[in-house]
Amino acid sequence: MASSSNLFLLAALLALTSWQAIAYDPSPLQDFCVADMKSPVRVNGFPCKDPMAVTPDDFFNDARIIGQPRDTTKSKVGSNVTNVNVINFPGLNTLGISLARIDYGPLGVNTPHIHPRATELLTVLEGTLYLGFVTSNPNRLFSKVVKKGDVFVFPKAMIHFQMNLAHDKPAAALSSLSSQNPGVITIANAVFGSDPRISDDVLARAFQVEKKLIDWLQSQFWENNNY
Ligand SMILES: *[C@@H]1O[C@H](CO)[C@@H](O)[C@H](O)[C@H]1NC(C)=O
């Protein structure tokens, strides 16, 4: 009896660990695998550069990338996201981690979006933010006002957002993400600005509004503040 319940426990544990293995970036099979961005080989992630050709700079990202405020005045939504992920930091390949700096102008918004492959841990560097995430259906909102030094976590693949509450000064945050390549789906852009556009018959039904409102939304320029 005891051994069969142990077996059950083992099976449950195995099921749990194999689920995690597919739900998050895979574990590395070597100390590091600096991405060789020029390789024509296609794998899940990027192939490794020859380890003998790897240098300290492969594990380094200059302060100019993430260590200073970005211009938020050109963005329609008043924010600017700077990513440090495997695309511009090949040393992160296979390591399951990346960073983003978010700058907000006065009342600037990092609009509702999803990272399909990462949980995000946000630390406020400067200012006061209203932020939150919405769960899977039936869509509970967990929101909060946070200030400098506070930390908030957005669980993987949940729709989330932040807004600078100050009318007169900028804010900034630094986020760690649990994937080398978290991906971004900006909700408004994906729904109204896809290429080509989704049929307005579909969106008029989905949003329960007249088609001309959808047509107007679809004719706008959907700029992205985050790639
Ligand atoms: C973000 O800031 C950089 C540098 O400050 C600027 O070149 C870029 O245009 C800005 N992006 C947006 C979307 O405003």
JSON list of C-alpha atoms and ligand atoms in Angstrom, two decimals:
[
{"chain": "A", "resi": 1, "resn": "MET", "atom": "CA", "xyz": [0.00, 0.00, 0.00]},
{"chain": "A", "resi": 2, "resn": "ALA", "atom": "CA", "xyz": [2.73, 2.41, 1.08]},
{"chain": "A", "resi": 3, "resn": "SER", "atom": "CA", "xyz": [4.77, 1.64, -2.01]},
{"chain": "A", "resi": 4, "resn": "SER", "atom": "CA", "xyz": [1.84, 2.20, -4.38]},
{"chain": "A", "resi": 5, "resn": "SER", "atom": "CA", "xyz": [1.13, 5.59, -2.86]},
{"chain": "A", "resi": 6, "resn": "ASN", "atom": "CA", "xyz": [4.85, 6.39, -3.17]},
{"chain": "A", "resi": 7, "resn": "LEU", "atom": "CA", "xyz": [4.64, 5.40, -6.82]},
{"chain": "A", "resi": 8, "resn": "PHE", "atom": "CA", "xyz": [1.68, 7.69, -7.25]},
{"chain": "A", "resi": 9, "resn": "LEU", "atom": "CA", "xyz": [3.62, 10.55, -5.65]},
{"chain": "A", "resi": 10, "resn": "LEU", "atom": "CA", "xyz": [6.59, 9.86, -7.92]},
{"chain": "A", "resi": 11, "resn": "ALA", "atom": "CA", "xyz": [4.34, 9.86, -11.00]},
{"chain": "A", "resi": 12, "resn": "ALA", "atom": "CA", "xyz": [2.75, 13.14, -9.88]},
{"chain": "A", "resi": 13, "resn": "LEU", "atom": "CA", "xyz": [6.19, 14.70, -9.33]},
{"chain": "A", "resi": 14, "resn": "LEU", "atom": "CA", "xyz": [7.41, 13.51, -12.72]},
{"chain": "A", "resi": 15, "resn": "ALA", "atom": "CA", "xyz": [4.30, 14.91, -14.38]},
{"chain": "A", "resi": 16, "resn": "LEU", "atom": "CA", "xyz": [4.91, 18.23, -12.63]},
{"chain": "A", "resi": 17, "resn": "THR", "atom": "CA", "xyz": [8.59, 18.48, -13.60]},
{"chain": "A", "resi": 18, "resn": "SER", "atom": "CA", "xyz": [8.01, 17.52, -17.22]},
{"chain": "A", "resi": 19, "resn": "TRP", "atom": "CA", "xyz": [5.22, 20.13, -17.40]},
{"chain": "A", "resi": 20, "resn": "GLN", "atom": "CA", "xyz": [7.64, 22.77, -16.16]},
{"chain": "A", "resi": 21, "resn": "ALA", "atom": "CA", "xyz": [10.21, 21.67, -18.68]},
{"chain": "A", "resi": 22, "resn": "ILE", "atom": "CA", "xyz": [7.85, 22.54, -21.51]},
{"chain": "A", "resi": 23, "resn": "ALA", "atom": "CA", "xyz": [6.32, 25.66, -19.91]},
{"chain": "A", "resi": 24, "resn": "TYR", "atom": "CA", "xyz": [9.61, 27.54, -19.35]},
{"chain": "A", "resi": 25, "resn": "ASP", "atom": "CA", "xyz": [12.90, 28.01, -21.16]},
{"chain": "A", "resi": 26, "resn": "PRO", "atom": "CA", "xyz": [14.73, 24.64, -21.18]},
{"chain": "A", "resi": 27, "resn": "SER", "atom": "CA", "xyz": [17.64, 24.11, -18.76]},
{"chain": "A", "resi": 28, "resn": "PRO", "atom": "CA", "xyz": [21.14, 24.60, -20.18]},
{"chain": "A", "resi": 29, "resn": "LEU", "atom": "CA", "xyz": [23.10, 21.45, -21.10]},
{"chain": "A", "resi": 30, "resn": "GLN", "atom": "CA", "xyz": [26.47, 23.24, -20.73]},
{"chain": "A", "resi": 31, "resn": "ASP", "atom": "CA", "xyz": [27.92, 26.15, -18.73]},
{"chain": "A", "resi": 32, "resn": "PHE", "atom": "CA", "xyz": [26.95, 28.64, -21.41]},
{"chain": "A", "resi": 33, "resn": "CYS", "atom": "CA", "xyz": [25.97, 28.81, -25.05]},
{"chain": "A", "resi": 34, "resn": "VAL", "atom": "CA", "xyz": [26.64, 32.30, -26.38]},
{"chain": "A", "resi": 35, "resn": "ALA", "atom": "CA", "xyz": [24.33, 32.68, -29.37]},
{"chain": "A", "resi": 36, "resn": "ASP", "atom": "CA", "xyz": [25.94, 32.54, -32.78]},
{"chain": "A", "resi": 37, "resn": "MET", "atom": "CA", "xyz": [23.57, 34.91, -34.54]},
{"chain": "A", "resi": 38, "resn": "LYS", "atom": "CA", "xyz": [25.25, 34.34, -37.91]},
{"chain": "A", "resi": 39, "resn": "SER", "atom": "CA", "xyz": [24.73, 30.57, -37.96]},
{"chain": "A", "resi": 40, "resn": "PRO", "atom": "CA", "xyz": [22.27, 29.35, -40.61]},
{"chain": "A", "resi": 41, "resn": "VAL", "atom": "CA", "xyz": [21.28, 26.49, -38.28]},
{"chain": "A", "resi": 42, "resn": "ARG", "atom": "CA", "xyz": [17.73, 26.76, -36.88]},
{"chain": "A", "resi": 43, "resn": "VAL", "atom": "CA", "xyz": [17.18, 25.40, -33.37]},
{"chain": "A", "resi": 44, "resn": "ASN", "atom": "CA", "xyz": [14.94, 26.23, -30.41]},
{"chain": "A", "resi": 45, "resn": "GLY", "atom": "CA", "xyz": [16.91, 29.30, -29.28]},
{"chain": "A", "resi": 46, "resn": "PHE", "atom": "CA", "xyz": [20.22, 29.87, -31.10]},
{"chain": "A", "resi": 47, "resn": "PRO", "atom": "CA", "xyz": [23.21, 27.61, -31.81]},
{"chain": "A", "resi": 48, "resn": "CYS", "atom": "CA", "xyz": [26.32, 28.13, -29.66]},
{"chain": "A", "resi": 49, "resn": "LYS", "atom": "CA", "xyz": [29.36, 30.11, -30.67]},
{"chain": "A", "resi": 50, "resn": "ASP", "atom": "CA", "xyz": [32.63, 28.12, -30.35]},
{"chain": "A", "resi": 51, "resn": "PRO", "atom": "CA", "xyz": [33.36, 28.29, -26.56]},
{"chain": "A", "resi": 52, "resn": "MET", "atom": "CA", "xyz": [37.05, 29.00, -27.29]},
{"chain": "A", "resi": 53, "resn": "ALA", "atom": "CA", "xyz": [36.01, 32.15, -29.16]},
{"chain": "A", "resi": 54, "resn": "VAL", "atom": "CA", "xyz": [33.86, 33.42, -26.28]},
{"chain": "A", "resi": 55, "resn": "THR", "atom": "CA", "xyz": [35.15, 36.54, -24.49]},
{"chain": "A", "resi": 56, "resn": "PRO", "atom": "CA", "xyz": [34.11, 38.46, -21.32]},
{"chain": "A", "resi": 57, "resn": "ASP", "atom": "CA", "xyz": [32.25, 40.92, -23.54]},
{"chain": "A", "resi": 58, "resn": "ASP", "atom": "CA", "xyz": [29.83, 38.14, -24.52]},
{"chain": "A", "resi": 59, "resn": "PHE", "atom": "CA", "xyz": [28.55, 38.28, -20.90]},
{"chain": "A", "resi": 60, "resn": "PHE", "atom": "CA", "xyz": [28.44, 42.07, -20.73]},
{"chain": "A", "resi": 61, "resn": "ASN", "atom": "CA", "xyz": [25.92, 44.72, -21.73]},
{"chain": "A", "resi": 62, "resn": "ASP", "atom": "CA", "xyz": [26.99, 48.35, -21.82]},
{"chain": "A", "resi": 63, "resn": "ALA", "atom": "CA", "xyz": [25.40, 50.85, -19.36]},
{"chain": "A", "resi": 64, "resn": "ARG", "atom": "CA", "xyz": [24.34, 52.90, -22.37]},
{"chain": "A", "resi": 65, "resn": "ILE", "atom": "CA", "xyz": [21.73, 50.26, -23.24]},
{"chain": "A", "resi": 66, "resn": "ILE", "atom": "CA", "xyz": [19.75, 50.06, -20.00]},
{"chain": "A", "resi": 67, "resn": "GLY", "atom": "CA", "xyz": [21.47, 52.41, -17.53]},
{"chain": "A", "resi": 68, "resn": "GLN", "atom": "CA", "xyz": [19.97, 55.69, -18.71]},
{"chain": "A", "resi": 69, "resn": "PRO", "atom": "CA", "xyz": [16.52, 57.22, -19.34]},
{"chain": "A", "resi": 70, "resn": "ARG", "atom": "CA", "xyz": [15.00, 56.93, -22.81]},
{"chain": "A", "resi": 71, "resn": "ASP", "atom": "CA", "xyz": [13.03, 59.51, -24.76]},
{"chain": "A", "resi": 72, "resn": "THR", "atom": "CA", "xyz": [9.30, 59.16, -24.07]},
{"chain": "A", "resi": 73, "resn": "THR", "atom": "CA", "xyz": [8.16, 62.33, -25.85]},
{"chain": "A", "resi": 74, "resn": "LYS", "atom": "CA", "xyz": [7.84, 60.77, -29.32]},
{"chain": "A", "resi": 75, "resn": "SER", "atom": "CA", "xyz": [5.68, 57.86, -28.21]},
{"chain": "A", "resi": 76, "resn": "LYS", "atom": "CA", "xyz": [1.87, 58.25, -28.46]},
{"chain": "A", "resi": 77, "resn": "VAL", "atom": "CA", "xyz": [1.47, 56.24, -25.26]},
{"chain": "A", "resi": 78, "resn": "GLY", "atom": "CA", "xyz": [4.21, 58.14, -23.40]},
{"chain": "A", "resi": 79, "resn": "SER", "atom": "CA", "xyz": [6.53, 55.23, -22.64]},
{"chain": "A", "resi": 80, "resn": "ASN", "atom": "CA", "xyz": [9.64, 53.61, -24.05]},
{"chain": "A", "resi": 81, "resn": "VAL", "atom": "CA", "xyz": [10.74, 50.01, -23.39]},
{"chain": "A", "resi": 82, "resn": "THR", "atom": "CA", "xyz": [14.38, 48.99, -23.73]},
{"chain": "A", "resi": 83, "resn": "ASN", "atom": "CA", "xyz": [14.95, 45.25, -23.85]},
{"chain": "A", "resi": 84, "resn": "VAL", "atom": "CA", "xyz": [18.10, 43.35, -22.98]},
{"chain": "A", "resi": 85, "resn": "ASN", "atom": "CA", "xyz": [17.33, 39.88, -24.28]},
{"chain": "A", "resi": 86, "resn": "VAL", "atom": "CA", "xyz": [19.04, 37.26, -26.42]},
{"chain": "A", "resi": 87, "resn": "ILE", "atom": "CA", "xyz": [18.40, 39.31, -29.55]},
{"chain": "A", "resi": 88, "resn": "ASN", "atom": "CA", "xyz": [20.80, 42.07, -28.46]},
{"chain": "A", "resi": 89, "resn": "PHE", "atom": "CA", "xyz": [22.72, 40.14, -25.75]},
{"chain": "A", "resi": 90, "resn": "PRO", "atom": "CA", "xyz": [23.74, 36.76, -27.25]},
{"chain": "A", "resi": 91, "resn": "GLY", "atom": "CA", "xyz": [25.30, 35.63, -23.92]},
{"chain": "A", "resi": 92, "resn": "LEU", "atom": "CA", "xyz": [21.78, 35.13, -22.54]},
{"chain": "A", "resi": 93, "resn": "ASN", "atom": "CA", "xyz": [21.13, 32.24, -24.94]},
{"chain": "A", "resi": 94, "resn": "THR", "atom": "CA", "xyz": [19.88, 29.13, -23.01]},
{"chain": "A", "resi": 95, "resn": "LEU", "atom": "CA", "xyz": [20.02, 30.96, -19.64]},
{"chain": "A", "resi": 96, "resn": "GLY", "atom": "CA", "xyz": [16.28, 31.57, -19.26]},
{"chain": "A", "resi": 97, "resn": "ILE", "atom": "CA", "xyz": [16.54, 35.20, -18.17]},
{"chain": "A", "resi": 98, "resn": "SER", "atom": "CA", "xyz": [16.39, 38.75, -19.58]},
{"chain": "A", "resi": 99, "resn": "LEU", "atom": "CA", "xyz": [15.79, 42.37, -18.58]},
{"chain": "A", "resi": 100, "resn": "ALA", "atom": "CA", "xyz": [13.75, 45.35, -19.68]},
{"chain": "A", "resi": 101, "resn": "ARG", "atom": "CA", "xyz": [13.91, 49.00, -18.67]},
{"chain": "A", "resi": 102, "resn": "ILE", "atom": "CA", "xyz": [10.67, 50.95, -18.95]},
{"chain": "A", "resi": 103, "resn": "ASP", "atom": "CA", "xyz": [10.63, 54.76, -19.05]},
{"chain": "A", "resi": 104, "resn": "TYR", "atom": "CA", "xyz": [7.36, 56.64, -18.59]},
{"chain": "A", "resi": 105, "resn": "GLY", "atom": "CA", "xyz": [6.73, 60.28, -19.37]},
{"chain": "A", "resi": 106, "resn": "PRO", "atom": "CA", "xyz": [4.15, 62.23, -17.29]},
{"chain": "A", "resi": 107, "resn": "LEU", "atom": "CA", "xyz": [0.96, 60.09, -17.28]},
{"chain": "A", "resi": 108, "resn": "GLY", "atom": "CA", "xyz": [2.75, 57.71, -19.67]},
{"chain": "A", "resi": 109, "resn": "VAL", "atom": "CA", "xyz": [1.41, 54.18, -20.08]},
{"chain": "A", "resi": 110, "resn": "ASN", "atom": "CA", "xyz": [3.06, 50.89, -20.87]},
{"chain": "A", "resi": 111, "resn": "THR", "atom": "CA", "xyz": [-0.12, 49.64, -22.52]},
{"chain": "A", "resi": 112, "resn": "PRO", "atom": "CA", "xyz": [-1.76, 46.25, -21.78]},
{"chain": "A", "resi": 113, "resn": "HIS", "atom": "CA", "xyz": [0.41, 43.44, -23.19]},
{"chain": "A", "resi": 114, "resn": "ILE", "atom": "CA", "xyz": [1.43, 39.83, -22.72]},
{"chain": "A", "resi": 115, "resn": "HIS", "atom": "CA", "xyz": [4.79, 38.07, -22.59]},
{"chain": "A", "resi": 116, "resn": "PRO", "atom": "CA", "xyz": [3.92, 34.60, -23.90]},
{"chain": "A", "resi": 117, "resn": "ARG", "atom": "CA", "xyz": [7.12, 33.04, -22.52]},
{"chain": "A", "resi": 118, "resn": "ALA", "atom": "CA", "xyz": [7.94, 34.87, -19.29]},
{"chain": "A", "resi": 119, "resn": "THR", "atom": "CA", "xyz": [6.96, 35.84, -15.78]},
{"chain": "A", "resi": 120, "resn": "GLU", "atom": "CA", "xyz": [8.01, 39.47, -15.12]},
{"chain": "A", "resi": 121, "resn": "LEU", "atom": "CA", "xyz": [9.37, 40.85, -11.85]},
{"chain": "A", "resi": 122, "resn": "LEU", "atom": "CA", "xyz": [9.18, 44.65, -11.92]},
{"chain": "A", "resi": 123, "resn": "THR", "atom": "CA", "xyz": [11.09, 47.00, -9.59]},
{"chain": "A", "resi": 124, "resn": "VAL", "atom": "CA", "xyz": [10.19, 50.69, -9.56]},
{"chain": "A", "resi": 125, "resn": "LEU", "atom": "CA", "xyz": [13.37, 52.75, -10.08]},
{"chain": "A", "resi": 126, "resn": "GLU", "atom": "CA", "xyz": [11.72, 56.17, -9.93]},
{"chain": "A", "resi": 127, "resn": "GLY", "atom": "CA", "xyz": [8.23, 57.58, -9.44]},
{"chain": "A", "resi": 128, "resn": "THR", "atom": "CA", "xyz": [4.79, 56.16, -8.67]},
{"chain": "A", "resi": 129, "resn": "LEU", "atom": "CA", "xyz": [3.01, 53.67, -10.92]},
{"chain": "A", "resi": 130, "resn": "TYR", "atom": "CA", "xyz": [-0.50, 52.28, -11.15]},
{"chain": "A", "resi": 131, "resn": "LEU", "atom": "CA", "xyz": [-0.03, 48.74, -12.42]},
{"chain": "A", "resi": 132, "resn": "GLY", "atom": "CA", "xyz": [-1.84, 45.44, -12.62]},
{"chain": "A", "resi": 133, "resn": "PHE", "atom": "CA", "xyz": [-2.60, 42.21, -14.42]},
{"chain": "A", "resi": 134, "resn": "VAL", "atom": "CA", "xyz": [-5.77, 40.42, -15.48]},
{"chain": "A", "resi": 135, "resn": "THR", "atom": "CA", "xyz": [-6.18, 36.66, -15.07]},
{"chain": "A", "resi": 136, "resn": "SER", "atom": "CA", "xyz": [-7.53, 34.12, -17.52]},
{"chain": "A", "resi": 137, "resn": "ASN", "atom": "CA", "xyz": [-11.36, 34.12, -17.79]},
{"chain": "A", "resi": 138, "resn": "PRO", "atom": "CA", "xyz": [-13.31, 35.24, -15.82]},
{"chain": "A", "resi": 139, "resn": "ASN", "atom": "CA", "xyz": [-10.70, 38.04, -15.79]},
{"chain": "A", "resi": 140, "resn": "ARG", "atom": "CA", "xyz": [-9.95, 39.17, -12.25]},
{"chain": "A", "resi": 141, "resn": "LEU", "atom": "CA", "xyz": [-7.85, 42.35, -12.06]},
{"chain": "A", "resi": 142, "resn": "PHE", "atom": "CA", "xyz": [-5.03, 42.52, -9.52]},
{"chain": "A", "resi": 143, "resn": "SER", "atom": "CA", "xyz": [-3.86, 46.15, -9.41]},
{"chain": "A", "resi": 144, "resn": "LYS", "atom": "CA", "xyz": [-1.90, 48.37, -7.08]},
{"chain": "A", "resi": 145, "resn": "VAL", "atom": "CA", "xyz": [-0.20, 51.74, -6.78]},
{"chain": "A", "resi": 146, "resn": "VAL", "atom": "CA", "xyz": [3.54, 51.21, -6.25]},
{"chain": "A", "resi": 147, "resn": "LYS", "atom": "CA", "xyz": [6.44, 53.56, -5.56]},
{"chain": "A", "resi": 148, "resn": "LYS", "atom": "CA", "xyz": [10.23, 53.67, -5.81]},
{"chain": "A", "resi": 149, "resn": "GLY", "atom": "CA", "xyz": [11.81, 50.42, -4.58]},
{"chain": "A", "resi": 150, "resn": "ASP", "atom": "CA", "xyz": [8.57, 48.43, -4.65]},
{"chain": "A", "resi": 151, "resn": "VAL", "atom": "CA", "xyz": [8.47, 45.11, -6.50]},
{"chain": "A", "resi": 152, "resn": "PHE", "atom": "CA", "xyz": [5.48, 43.58, -8.30]},
{"chain": "A", "resi": 153, "resn": "VAL", "atom": "CA", "xyz": [5.24, 40.29, -10.21]},
{"chain": "A", "resi": 154, "resn": "PHE", "atom": "CA", "xyz": [3.24, 39.70, -13.39]},
{"chain": "A", "resi": 155, "resn": "PRO", "atom": "CA", "xyz": [2.67, 35.96, -13.79]},
{"chain": "A", "resi": 156, "resn": "LYS", "atom": "CA", "xyz": [3.61, 34.46, -17.14]},
{"chain": "A", "resi": 157, "resn": "ALA", "atom": "CA", "xyz": [1.25, 35.16, -20.06]},
{"chain": "A", "resi": 158, "resn": "MET", "atom": "CA", "xyz": [-1.17, 37.40, -18.08]},
{"chain": "A", "resi": 159, "resn": "ILE", "atom": "CA", "xyz": [-2.28, 40.72, -19.63]},
{"chain": "A", "resi": 160, "resn": "HIS", "atom": "CA", "xyz": [-0.53, 43.48, -17.67]},
{"chain": "A", "resi": 161, "resn": "PHE", "atom": "CA", "xyz": [0.12, 47.26, -17.78]},
{"chain": "A", "resi": 162, "resn": "GLN", "atom": "CA", "xyz": [1.69, 50.19, -15.91]},
{"chain": "A", "resi": 163, "resn": "MET", "atom": "CA", "xyz": [0.95, 53.91, -15.79]},
{"chain": "A", "resi": 164, "resn": "ASN", "atom": "CA", "xyz": [2.97, 56.83, -14.38]},
{"chain": "A", "resi": 165, "resn": "LEU", "atom": "CA", "xyz": [0.59, 58.67, -12.04]},
{"chain": "A", "resi": 166, "resn": "ALA", "atom": "CA", "xyz": [2.59, 61.90, -12.00]},
{"chain": "A", "resi": 167, "resn": "HIS", "atom": "CA", "xyz": [1.43, 64.79, -14.24]},
{"chain": "A", "resi": 168, "resn": "ASP", "atom": "CA", "xyz": [4.76, 66.55, -14.06]},
{"chain": "A", "resi": 169, "resn": "LYS", "atom": "CA", "xyz": [7.63, 64.06, -13.81]},
{"chain": "A", "resi": 170, "resn": "PRO", "atom": "CA", "xyz": [8.95, 60.89, -15.41]},
{"chain": "A", "resi": 171, "resn": "ALA", "atom": "CA", "xyz": [9.02, 57.42, -13.86]},
{"chain": "A", "resi": 172, "resn": "ALA", "atom": "CA", "xyz": [11.13, 54.35, -14.59]},
{"chain": "A", "resi": 173, "resn": "ALA", "atom": "CA", "xyz": [11.15, 50.63, -13.82]},
{"chain": "A", "resi": 174, "resn": "LEU", "atom": "CA", "xyz": [13.48, 47.69, -14.30]},
{"chain": "A", "resi": 175, "resn": "SER", "atom": "CA", "xyz": [12.00, 44.27, -15.03]},
{"chain": "A", "resi": 176, "resn": "SER", "atom": "CA", "xyz": [13.56, 40.82, -14.93]},
{"chain": "A", "resi": 177, "resn": "LEU", "atom": "CA", "xyz": [11.91, 38.25, -17.16]},
{"chain": "A", "resi": 178, "resn": "SER", "atom": "CA", "xyz": [12.11, 34.47, -16.91]},
{"chain": "A", "resi": 179, "resn": "SER", "atom": "CA", "xyz": [12.98, 33.85, -20.56]},
{"chain": "A", "resi": 180, "resn": "GLN", "atom": "CA", "xyz": [15.89, 34.72, -22.83]},
{"chain": "A", "resi": 181, "resn": "ASN", "atom": "CA", "xyz": [13.24, 35.81, -25.35]},
{"chain": "A", "resi": 182, "resn": "PRO", "atom": "CA", "xyz": [9.97, 36.70, -23.54]},
{"chain": "A", "resi": 183, "resn": "GLY", "atom": "CA", "xyz": [8.09, 37.93, -26.64]},
{"chain": "A", "resi": 184, "resn": "VAL", "atom": "CA", "xyz": [5.50, 40.74, -26.52]},
{"chain": "A", "resi": 185, "resn": "ILE", "atom": "CA", "xyz": [1.89, 40.86, -27.68]},
{"chain": "A", "resi": 186, "resn": "THR", "atom": "CA", "xyz": [0.57, 44.42, -27.32]},
{"chain": "A", "resi": 187, "resn": "ILE", "atom": "CA", "xyz": [-3.17, 43.92, -27.00]},
{"chain": "A", "resi": 188, "resn": "ALA", "atom": "CA", "xyz": [-4.56, 47.01, -28.78]},
{"chain": "A", "resi": 189, "resn": "ASN", "atom": "CA", "xyz": [-1.99, 46.74, -31.58]},
{"chain": "A", "resi": 190, "resn": "ALA", "atom": "CA", "xyz": [-2.58, 43.01, -32.06]},
{"chain": "A", "resi": 191, "resn": "VAL", "atom": "CA", "xyz": [-6.37, 43.44, -32.17]},
{"chain": "A", "resi": 192, "resn": "PHE", "atom": "CA", "xyz": [-6.69, 46.66, -34.23]},
{"chain": "A", "resi": 193, "resn": "GLY", "atom": "CA", "xyz": [-3.33, 46.95, -35.96]},
{"chain": "A", "resi": 194, "resn": "SER", "atom": "CA", "xyz": [-2.53, 43.43, -37.22]},
{"chain": "A", "resi": 195, "resn": "ASP", "atom": "CA", "xyz": [-1.19, 43.02, -40.77]},
{"chain": "A", "resi": 196, "resn": "PRO", "atom": "CA", "xyz": [-3.50, 42.41, -42.53]},
{"chain": "A", "resi": 197, "resn": "ARG", "atom": "CA", "xyz": [-6.32, 43.69, -40.33]},
{"chain": "A", "resi": 198, "resn": "ILE", "atom": "CA", "xyz": [-8.84, 41.29, -38.74]},
{"chain": "A", "resi": 199, "resn": "SER", "atom": "CA", "xyz": [-12.26, 41.53, -40.46]},
{"chain": "A", "resi": 200, "resn": "ASP", "atom": "CA", "xyz": [-14.32, 44.36, -38.95]},
{"chain": "A", "resi": 201, "resn": "ASP", "atom": "CA", "xyz": [-17.31, 41.97, -38.84]},
{"chain": "A", "resi": 202, "resn": "VAL", "atom": "CA", "xyz": [-15.39, 39.92, -36.29]},
{"chain": "A", "resi": 203, "resn": "LEU", "atom": "CA", "xyz": [-14.28, 42.89, -34.18]},
{"chain": "A", "resi": 204, "resn": "ALA", "atom": "CA", "xyz": [-17.69, 44.66, -34.27]},
{"chain": "A", "resi": 205, "resn": "ARG", "atom": "CA", "xyz": [-19.22, 41.52, -32.75]},
{"chain": "A", "resi": 206, "resn": "ALA", "atom": "CA", "xyz": [-16.36, 41.03, -30.29]},
{"chain": "A", "resi": 207, "resn": "PHE", "atom": "CA", "xyz": [-16.50, 44.60, -28.98]},
{"chain": "A", "resi": 208, "resn": "GLN", "atom": "CA", "xyz": [-20.28, 45.01, -29.39]},
{"chain": "A", "resi": 209, "resn": "VAL", "atom": "CA", "xyz": [-19.92, 48.31, -31.29]},
{"chain": "A", "resi": 210, "resn": "GLU", "atom": "CA", "xyz": [-20.72, 49.56, -34.79]},
{"chain": "A", "resi": 211, "resn": "LYS", "atom": "CA", "xyz": [-18.39, 48.63, -37.60]},
{"chain": "A", "resi": 212, "resn": "LYS", "atom": "CA", "xyz": [-17.53, 52.27, -38.31]},
{"chain": "A", "resi": 213, "resn": "LEU", "atom": "CA", "xyz": [-15.95, 52.59, -34.88]},
{"chain": "A", "resi": 214, "resn": "ILE", "atom": "CA", "xyz": [-13.86, 49.48, -35.62]},
{"chain": "A", "resi": 215, "resn": "ASP", "atom": "CA", "xyz": [-12.96, 50.88, -39.06]},
{"chain": "A", "resi": 216, "resn": "TRP", "atom": "CA", "xyz": [-11.80, 54.11, -37.42]},
{"chain": "A", "resi": 217, "resn": "LEU", "atom": "CA", "xyz": [-9.69, 52.21, -34.88]},
{"chain": "A", "resi": 218, "resn": "GLN", "atom": "CA", "xyz": [-8.21, 50.03, -37.63]},
{"chain": "A", "resi": 219, "resn": "SER", "atom": "CA", "xyz": [-7.27, 53.08, -39.70]},
{"chain": "A", "resi": 220, "resn": "GLN", "atom": "CA", "xyz": [-5.08, 54.49, -36.91]},
{"chain": "A", "resi": 221, "resn": "PHE", "atom": "CA", "xyz": [-1.32, 54.05, -36.86]},
{"chain": "A", "resi": 222, "resn": "TRP", "atom": "CA", "xyz": [-0.54, 51.44, -34.20]},
{"chain": "A", "resi": 223, "resn": "GLU", "atom": "CA", "xyz": [2.96, 52.34, -33.12]},
{"chain": "A", "resi": 224, "resn": "ASN", "atom": "CA", "xyz": [4.82, 49.85, -30.94]},
{"chain": "A", "resi": 225, "resn": "ASN", "atom": "CA", "xyz": [6.80, 51.01, -27.89]},
{"chain": "A", "resi": 226, "resn": "ASN", "atom": "CA", "xyz": [8.23, 47.53, -27.33]},
{"chain": "A", "resi": 227, "resn": "TYR", "atom": "CA", "xyz": [9.61, 44.81, -29.62]},
{"chain": "B", "resi": 1, "resn": "LIG", "atom": "C1", "xyz": [13.01, 55.39, -27.25]},
{"chain": "B", "resi": 1, "resn": "LIG", "atom": "O1", "xyz": [14.15, 56.16, -26.93]},
{"chain": "B", "resi": 1, "resn": "LIG", "atom": "C2", "xyz": [15.19, 56.14, -27.89]},
{"chain": "B", "resi": 1, "resn": "LIG", "atom": "C3", "xyz": [16.41, 56.87, -27.32]},
{"chain": "B", "resi": 1, "resn": "LIG", "atom": "O2", "xyz": [16.12, 57.77, -26.29]},
{"chain": "B", "resi": 1, "resn": "LIG", "atom": "C4", "xyz": [14.66, 56.77, -29.16]},
{"chain": "B", "resi": 1, "resn": "LIG", "atom": "O3", "xyz": [15.68, 56.72, -30.15]},
{"chain": "B", "resi": 1, "resn": "LIG", "atom": "C5", "xyz": [13.46, 56.00, -29.64]},
{"chain": "B", "resi": 1, "resn": "LIG", "atom": "O4", "xyz": [12.88, 56.62, -30.76]},
{"chain": "B", "resi": 1, "resn": "LIG", "atom": "C6", "xyz": [12.40, 55.94, -28.53]},
{"chain": "B", "resi": 1, "resn": "LIG", "atom": "N1", "xyz": [11.30, 55.05, -28.94]},
{"chain": "B", "resi": 1, "resn": "LIG", "atom": "C7", "xyz": [10.02, 55.44, -28.88]},
{"chain": "B", "resi": 1, "resn": "LIG", "atom": "C8", "xyz": [9.00, 54.41, -29.29]},
{"chain": "B", "resi": 1, "resn": "LIG", "atom": "O5", "xyz": [9.66, 56.54, -28.51]}
]
